[in-house]
């Protein structure tokens, strides 16, 4: 009998008639059954969040205590939560454990930030005629936050939405990805145990086209925070009117390997960071631009390092690359590679699929007319392109609709900083892959990669309004 999960609405667990199966993404077995939210449940969740926001006060210190407690509980239940990620997302267990450690930090950071949300003094007395006035700003919560999350980091990317929202004094309606809802329901259990008052966090499970759509149209939601594809992000932008919106969308991350790079470091780092969680990380390396003069050496070293990766059962402690989220997704990647081969691409390594498992793959002879380069692959596949002129390479790197993070390997400081200035991204890594993130840093993209920043301090900024208070002093 699969484990059963209800929805979490107004501090209560709600079972509905309509159920969805959650499958183990490696074995395909159904391991959990979750209630699906109907229109009435979504209405109830939004109402509860709205009512709690209007009628229940939670002081900054209380928010700090609750978030800190959740952070501690994550460590207490670390193995259970990590095993769950591996089941519902197919993420290799060692990467799932790292995700729990990172989420622990995300909650801890948000807890700390809850105690230092403040405005600033405004010198209105400097304006002629305002000599007898004093002013300052307050940071007030936006109200109800609607959070919609993707499948790939079902704990930590959810943490990046709900922890800062609650730290800032908001209430939340969360819709997790249909493929990975259990992690969010487990987080709700932790909040319940940590003493979060009813209505502050509501979790509704269901598809984007039903639950997501209903959330998008509800005027009681003051801010939407979305992580997912650019396609759905655009829908949200078009349907949420004048409400605030944070969009964390896709990328086809570029990394430059310059002629003055440490080739061993570049090859080793790129082999490790391009295929983690089967490349289903939005800052996973996709486009590698290598200087002509070092291409041969880099290629050999990259392929050698990839051979050391363990591919297969995500529950095995040794596994580096497990299955993709579904067989359909792995088939899509197979089709894109076939299409690229038809356009002249060469498979240097991998390229084979077995069910949802896709081998780490390296493509050469690729160019910007191919989908594998210009669109987001979201798969364990990298493309190699060579360059001889650094300026032209930077133009090629920017020849993308996306701009989340990028990187360069070089010992030449001038080139490193030139690239850092010119490459159109939200974050740029020198002597590292695009896939670098720690949870305190500002994280977010430009162009079709979205706008608004995550990282608790930065999200809290987005999730609060600045209110000006002016005192008219009578002598
Ligand atoms: N920039 C970032 O931080 C990140 C971006 N991503 C991006 O997410 C994508 C992969 O994740 P997926 O879960 O497949 O993305 P997705 O866009 O298909 O789904 C994301 C969420 O949106 C919901 N949704 C789908 N249609 C909707 C609609 N019409 N209205 C409202 N909600 C709707 C889904 O149910 C899910 O909860 C990739 O493009 C990836 O790059 C993933 C992780 C981080
Ligand atoms: O966008 C993603 O897929 C993530 O932000 C992953 S990570 O950078 O937080 O690890």
Short mmCIF file of N, CA and C in Angstrom, two decimals, residues 43-151:
data_model
loop_
_atom_site.label_atom_id
_atom_site.label_comp_id
_atom_site.label_asym_id
_atom_site.label_seq_id
_atom_site.Cartn_x
_atom_site.Cartn_y
_atom_site.Cartn_z
N UNK A 43 -9.53 27.50 -3.28
CA UNK A 43 -10.23 28.67 -2.72
C UNK A 43 -10.00 28.73 -1.20
N UNK A 44 -10.14 27.57 -0.54
CA UNK A 44 -9.98 27.49 0.91
C UNK A 44 -8.54 27.86 1.32
N UNK A 45 -7.58 27.40 0.52
CA UNK A 45 -6.17 27.68 0.82
C UNK A 45 -5.89 29.18 0.70
N UNK A 46 -6.41 29.79 -0.36
CA UNK A 46 -6.15 31.24 -0.54
C UNK A 46 -6.89 32.03 0.55
N UNK A 47 -8.10 31.60 0.84
CA UNK A 47 -8.87 32.28 1.90
C UNK A 47 -8.11 32.20 3.24
N UNK A 48 -7.59 31.01 3.55
CA UNK A 48 -6.87 30.82 4.83
C UNK A 48 -5.64 31.70 4.90
N UNK A 49 -4.90 31.74 3.78
CA UNK A 49 -3.68 32.57 3.77
C UNK A 49 -4.05 34.04 3.94
N UNK A 50 -5.12 34.45 3.28
CA UNK A 50 -5.55 35.85 3.34
C UNK A 50 -6.03 36.20 4.74
N UNK A 51 -6.82 35.28 5.32
CA UNK A 51 -7.38 35.50 6.65
C UNK A 51 -6.25 35.55 7.69
N UNK A 52 -5.30 34.62 7.58
CA UNK A 52 -4.18 34.60 8.55
C UNK A 52 -3.37 35.89 8.42
N UNK A 53 -3.16 36.33 7.20
CA UNK A 53 -2.37 37.56 7.02
C UNK A 53 -3.07 38.75 7.67
N UNK A 54 -4.40 38.80 7.52
CA UNK A 54 -5.15 39.95 8.05
C UNK A 54 -5.32 39.89 9.57
N UNK A 55 -5.42 38.67 10.12
CA UNK A 55 -5.86 38.57 11.51
C UNK A 55 -4.87 37.98 12.50
N UNK A 56 -3.74 37.41 12.02
CA UNK A 56 -2.79 36.82 12.99
C UNK A 56 -1.45 37.53 12.88
N UNK A 57 -0.98 38.04 14.01
CA UNK A 57 0.34 38.68 14.00
C UNK A 57 1.40 37.69 14.44
N UNK A 58 2.49 37.68 13.73
CA UNK A 58 3.62 36.84 14.11
C UNK A 58 4.82 37.79 14.16
N UNK A 59 5.39 37.96 15.34
CA UNK A 59 6.48 38.95 15.46
C UNK A 59 7.73 38.45 14.74
N UNK A 60 8.65 39.35 14.41
CA UNK A 60 9.89 38.91 13.76
C UNK A 60 10.61 37.82 14.57
N UNK A 61 10.59 37.97 15.91
CA UNK A 61 11.29 36.97 16.71
C UNK A 61 10.59 35.61 16.63
N UNK A 62 9.24 35.63 16.63
CA UNK A 62 8.52 34.35 16.49
C UNK A 62 8.82 33.70 15.14
N UNK A 63 8.89 34.53 14.10
CA UNK A 63 9.20 33.99 12.76
C UNK A 63 10.61 33.38 12.78
N UNK A 64 11.53 34.08 13.42
CA UNK A 64 12.91 33.57 13.54
C UNK A 64 12.91 32.20 14.22
N UNK A 65 12.17 32.09 15.33
CA UNK A 65 12.17 30.84 16.09
C UNK A 65 11.60 29.69 15.25
N UNK A 66 10.50 29.98 14.55
CA UNK A 66 9.85 28.91 13.77
C UNK A 66 10.76 28.46 12.62
N UNK A 67 11.34 29.42 11.90
CA UNK A 67 12.19 29.06 10.76
C UNK A 67 13.45 28.32 11.23
N UNK A 68 13.98 28.75 12.35
CA UNK A 68 15.14 28.07 12.91
C UNK A 68 14.81 26.64 13.31
N UNK A 69 13.62 26.46 13.86
CA UNK A 69 13.18 25.12 14.26
C UNK A 69 13.05 24.22 13.02
N UNK A 70 12.48 24.78 11.94
CA UNK A 70 12.36 23.99 10.71
C UNK A 70 13.75 23.59 10.22
N UNK A 71 14.69 24.53 10.30
CA UNK A 71 16.06 24.24 9.89
C UNK A 71 16.62 23.05 10.71
N UNK A 72 16.37 23.07 12.02
CA UNK A 72 16.86 21.97 12.86
C UNK A 72 16.17 20.65 12.51
N UNK A 73 14.84 20.74 12.30
CA UNK A 73 14.09 19.51 12.01
C UNK A 73 14.52 18.87 10.69
N UNK A 74 14.96 19.72 9.76
CA UNK A 74 15.45 19.17 8.48
C UNK A 74 16.63 18.24 8.73
N UNK A 75 17.48 18.61 9.67
CA UNK A 75 18.63 17.75 9.97
C UNK A 75 18.18 16.49 10.72
N UNK A 76 17.19 16.64 11.61
CA UNK A 76 16.68 15.47 12.34
C UNK A 76 16.11 14.45 11.35
N UNK A 77 15.39 14.95 10.32
CA UNK A 77 14.74 14.02 9.38
C UNK A 77 15.49 13.94 8.05
N UNK A 78 16.79 14.29 8.09
CA UNK A 78 17.57 14.41 6.85
C UNK A 78 17.50 13.16 5.96
N UNK A 79 17.74 12.00 6.54
CA UNK A 79 17.83 10.81 5.70
C UNK A 79 16.47 10.48 5.06
N UNK A 80 15.41 10.62 5.86
CA UNK A 80 14.06 10.34 5.34
C UNK A 80 13.74 11.30 4.18
N UNK A 81 14.05 12.59 4.37
CA UNK A 81 13.74 13.58 3.33
C UNK A 81 14.60 13.37 2.08
N UNK A 82 15.86 12.98 2.29
CA UNK A 82 16.75 12.74 1.15
C UNK A 82 16.27 11.52 0.36
N UNK A 83 15.91 10.46 1.09
CA UNK A 83 15.41 9.24 0.41
C UNK A 83 14.16 9.58 -0.39
N UNK A 84 13.33 10.46 0.18
CA UNK A 84 12.11 10.84 -0.53
C UNK A 84 12.43 11.60 -1.83
N UNK A 85 13.43 12.50 -1.77
CA UNK A 85 13.82 13.21 -2.99
C UNK A 85 14.28 12.21 -4.05
N UNK A 86 15.07 11.24 -3.60
CA UNK A 86 15.58 10.26 -4.56
C UNK A 86 14.43 9.46 -5.17
N UNK A 87 13.41 9.15 -4.37
CA UNK A 87 12.27 8.43 -4.92
C UNK A 87 11.48 9.29 -5.89
N UNK A 88 11.08 10.48 -5.43
CA UNK A 88 10.13 11.23 -6.28
C UNK A 88 10.80 11.98 -7.42
N UNK A 89 12.09 12.34 -7.25
CA UNK A 89 12.76 13.10 -8.30
C UNK A 89 13.80 12.27 -9.06
N UNK A 90 14.17 11.11 -8.53
CA UNK A 90 15.20 10.29 -9.18
C UNK A 90 16.59 10.87 -9.01
N UNK A 91 16.75 11.76 -8.02
CA UNK A 91 18.05 12.42 -7.84
C UNK A 91 19.00 11.48 -7.08
N UNK A 92 20.25 11.33 -7.53
CA UNK A 92 21.19 10.48 -6.79
C UNK A 92 21.23 10.85 -5.31
N UNK A 93 21.26 9.80 -4.46
CA UNK A 93 21.09 10.01 -3.02
C UNK A 93 22.12 10.97 -2.42
N UNK A 94 23.38 10.92 -2.93
CA UNK A 94 24.36 11.83 -2.31
C UNK A 94 24.01 13.29 -2.65
N UNK A 95 23.44 13.52 -3.85
CA UNK A 95 23.03 14.90 -4.21
C UNK A 95 21.76 15.30 -3.43
N UNK A 96 20.92 14.30 -3.14
CA UNK A 96 19.70 14.58 -2.36
C UNK A 96 20.07 14.99 -0.94
N UNK A 97 21.10 14.32 -0.40
CA UNK A 97 21.54 14.69 0.97
C UNK A 97 22.10 16.12 0.97
N UNK A 98 22.84 16.44 -0.08
CA UNK A 98 23.38 17.80 -0.17
C UNK A 98 22.23 18.81 -0.24
N UNK A 99 21.17 18.43 -0.97
CA UNK A 99 20.02 19.36 -1.07
C UNK A 99 19.43 19.63 0.31
N UNK A 100 19.34 18.60 1.15
CA UNK A 100 18.79 18.81 2.50
C UNK A 100 19.72 19.71 3.32
N UNK A 101 21.02 19.50 3.18
CA UNK A 101 21.96 20.37 3.91
C UNK A 101 21.82 21.81 3.45
N UNK A 102 21.65 21.99 2.14
CA UNK A 102 21.49 23.36 1.63
C UNK A 102 20.18 23.98 2.12
N UNK A 103 19.11 23.18 2.14
CA UNK A 103 17.82 23.72 2.60
C UNK A 103 17.91 24.10 4.09
N UNK A 104 18.69 23.32 4.84
CA UNK A 104 18.90 23.63 6.26
C UNK A 104 19.46 25.05 6.38
N UNK A 105 20.42 25.33 5.51
CA UNK A 105 21.04 26.67 5.50
C UNK A 105 20.04 27.72 5.04
N UNK A 106 19.25 27.40 4.03
CA UNK A 106 18.29 28.38 3.50
C UNK A 106 17.33 28.81 4.61
N UNK A 107 16.84 27.83 5.40
CA UNK A 107 15.93 28.19 6.49
C UNK A 107 16.65 28.97 7.59
N UNK A 108 17.90 28.57 7.86
CA UNK A 108 18.67 29.27 8.89
C UNK A 108 18.92 30.73 8.48
N UNK A 109 19.30 30.90 7.21
CA UNK A 109 19.55 32.26 6.71
C UNK A 109 18.28 33.11 6.78
N UNK A 110 17.15 32.51 6.38
CA UNK A 110 15.88 33.26 6.40
C UNK A 110 15.51 33.61 7.84
N UNK A 111 15.77 32.65 8.76
CA UNK A 111 15.47 32.91 10.18
C UNK A 111 16.26 34.13 10.65
N UNK A 112 17.54 34.16 10.34
CA UNK A 112 18.38 35.29 10.76
C UNK A 112 17.89 36.60 10.15
N UNK A 113 17.55 36.52 8.86
CA UNK A 113 17.11 37.74 8.16
C UNK A 113 15.81 38.29 8.76
N UNK A 114 14.99 37.40 9.32
CA UNK A 114 13.71 37.85 9.89
C UNK A 114 13.94 38.90 10.98
N UNK A 115 15.13 38.84 11.63
CA UNK A 115 15.42 39.78 12.73
C UNK A 115 16.05 41.08 12.26
N UNK A 116 16.34 41.18 10.96
CA UNK A 116 16.98 42.43 10.52
C UNK A 116 16.30 43.04 9.29
N UNK A 117 14.97 42.99 9.30
CA UNK A 117 14.23 43.64 8.21
C UNK A 117 13.95 45.07 8.67
N UNK A 118 14.52 46.02 7.97
CA UNK A 118 14.36 47.40 8.44
C UNK A 118 14.39 48.38 7.27
N UNK A 119 13.80 49.53 7.50
CA UNK A 119 13.84 50.59 6.50
C UNK A 119 15.02 51.51 6.77
N UNK A 120 14.88 52.78 6.38
CA UNK A 120 16.00 53.71 6.59
C UNK A 120 15.47 55.12 6.86
N UNK A 121 16.34 55.95 7.43
CA UNK A 121 15.99 57.34 7.63
C UNK A 121 15.99 58.05 6.28
N UNK A 122 15.05 58.98 6.10
CA UNK A 122 14.99 59.75 4.85
C UNK A 122 15.09 61.24 5.22
N UNK A 123 16.10 61.96 4.72
CA UNK A 123 16.33 63.33 5.17
C UNK A 123 15.39 64.35 4.51
N UNK A 124 14.08 64.19 4.76
CA UNK A 124 13.12 65.11 4.12
C UNK A 124 13.36 66.56 4.56
N UNK A 125 13.97 66.74 5.76
CA UNK A 125 14.20 68.10 6.26
C UNK A 125 15.14 68.90 5.35
N UNK A 126 15.80 68.20 4.42
CA UNK A 126 16.70 68.89 3.49
C UNK A 126 15.93 69.57 2.36
N UNK A 127 14.64 69.26 2.22
CA UNK A 127 13.86 69.90 1.15
C UNK A 127 13.30 71.23 1.67
N UNK A 128 13.40 72.30 0.88
CA UNK A 128 12.88 73.59 1.34
C UNK A 128 11.42 73.48 1.73
N UNK A 129 11.09 74.03 2.90
CA UNK A 129 9.70 73.98 3.36
C UNK A 129 9.42 72.77 4.24
N UNK A 130 10.38 71.83 4.33
CA UNK A 130 10.17 70.62 5.14
C UNK A 130 11.08 70.58 6.36
N UNK A 131 11.59 71.76 6.73
CA UNK A 131 12.61 71.80 7.79
C UNK A 131 12.13 71.18 9.10
N UNK A 132 10.82 71.22 9.37
CA UNK A 132 10.33 70.71 10.65
C UNK A 132 9.84 69.26 10.54
N UNK A 133 10.23 68.59 9.46
CA UNK A 133 9.75 67.20 9.34
C UNK A 133 10.88 66.20 9.52
N UNK A 134 10.48 64.99 9.90
CA UNK A 134 11.43 63.86 9.95
C UNK A 134 10.76 62.68 9.27
N UNK A 135 11.56 61.84 8.65
CA UNK A 135 10.94 60.70 7.94
C UNK A 135 11.81 59.45 8.01
N UNK A 136 11.15 58.33 7.89
CA UNK A 136 11.86 57.05 7.79
C UNK A 136 10.96 56.07 7.06
N UNK A 137 11.55 54.97 6.61
CA UNK A 137 10.72 53.96 5.94
C UNK A 137 10.62 52.70 6.80
N UNK A 138 9.55 51.97 6.57
CA UNK A 138 9.37 50.65 7.17
C UNK A 138 9.32 49.64 6.04
N UNK A 139 9.75 48.41 6.29
CA UNK A 139 9.57 47.34 5.31
C UNK A 139 8.39 46.51 5.78
N UNK A 140 7.30 46.53 5.03
CA UNK A 140 6.12 45.78 5.45
C UNK A 140 5.89 44.60 4.50
N UNK A 141 5.28 43.53 5.02
CA UNK A 141 5.05 42.36 4.16
C UNK A 141 4.13 42.71 2.99
N UNK A 142 4.26 41.96 1.88
CA UNK A 142 3.36 42.22 0.73
C UNK A 142 1.97 41.64 0.98
N UNK A 143 1.85 40.58 1.78
CA UNK A 143 0.54 39.97 2.05
C UNK A 143 0.57 38.49 1.76
N UNK A 144 -0.21 38.06 0.78
CA UNK A 144 -0.25 36.63 0.43
C UNK A 144 0.71 36.38 -0.73
N UNK A 145 1.60 35.40 -0.54
CA UNK A 145 2.54 35.02 -1.59
C UNK A 145 2.06 33.72 -2.24
N UNK A 146 1.95 33.72 -3.56
CA UNK A 146 1.61 32.51 -4.32
C UNK A 146 2.91 31.92 -4.85
N UNK A 147 3.26 30.72 -4.40
CA UNK A 147 4.54 30.11 -4.80
C UNK A 147 4.28 28.90 -5.70
N UNK A 148 4.94 28.89 -6.84
CA UNK A 148 4.80 27.75 -7.77
C UNK A 148 6.21 27.24 -8.07
N UNK A 149 6.44 25.94 -7.80
CA UNK A 149 7.83 25.45 -7.84
C UNK A 149 8.00 24.31 -8.85
N UNK A 150 9.25 24.07 -9.29
CA UNK A 150 9.54 23.03 -10.27
C UNK A 150 9.90 21.71 -9.61
N UNK A 151 10.19 20.70 -10.45
CA UNK A 151 10.44 19.36 -9.91
C UNK A 151 11.87 19.14 -9.41
#
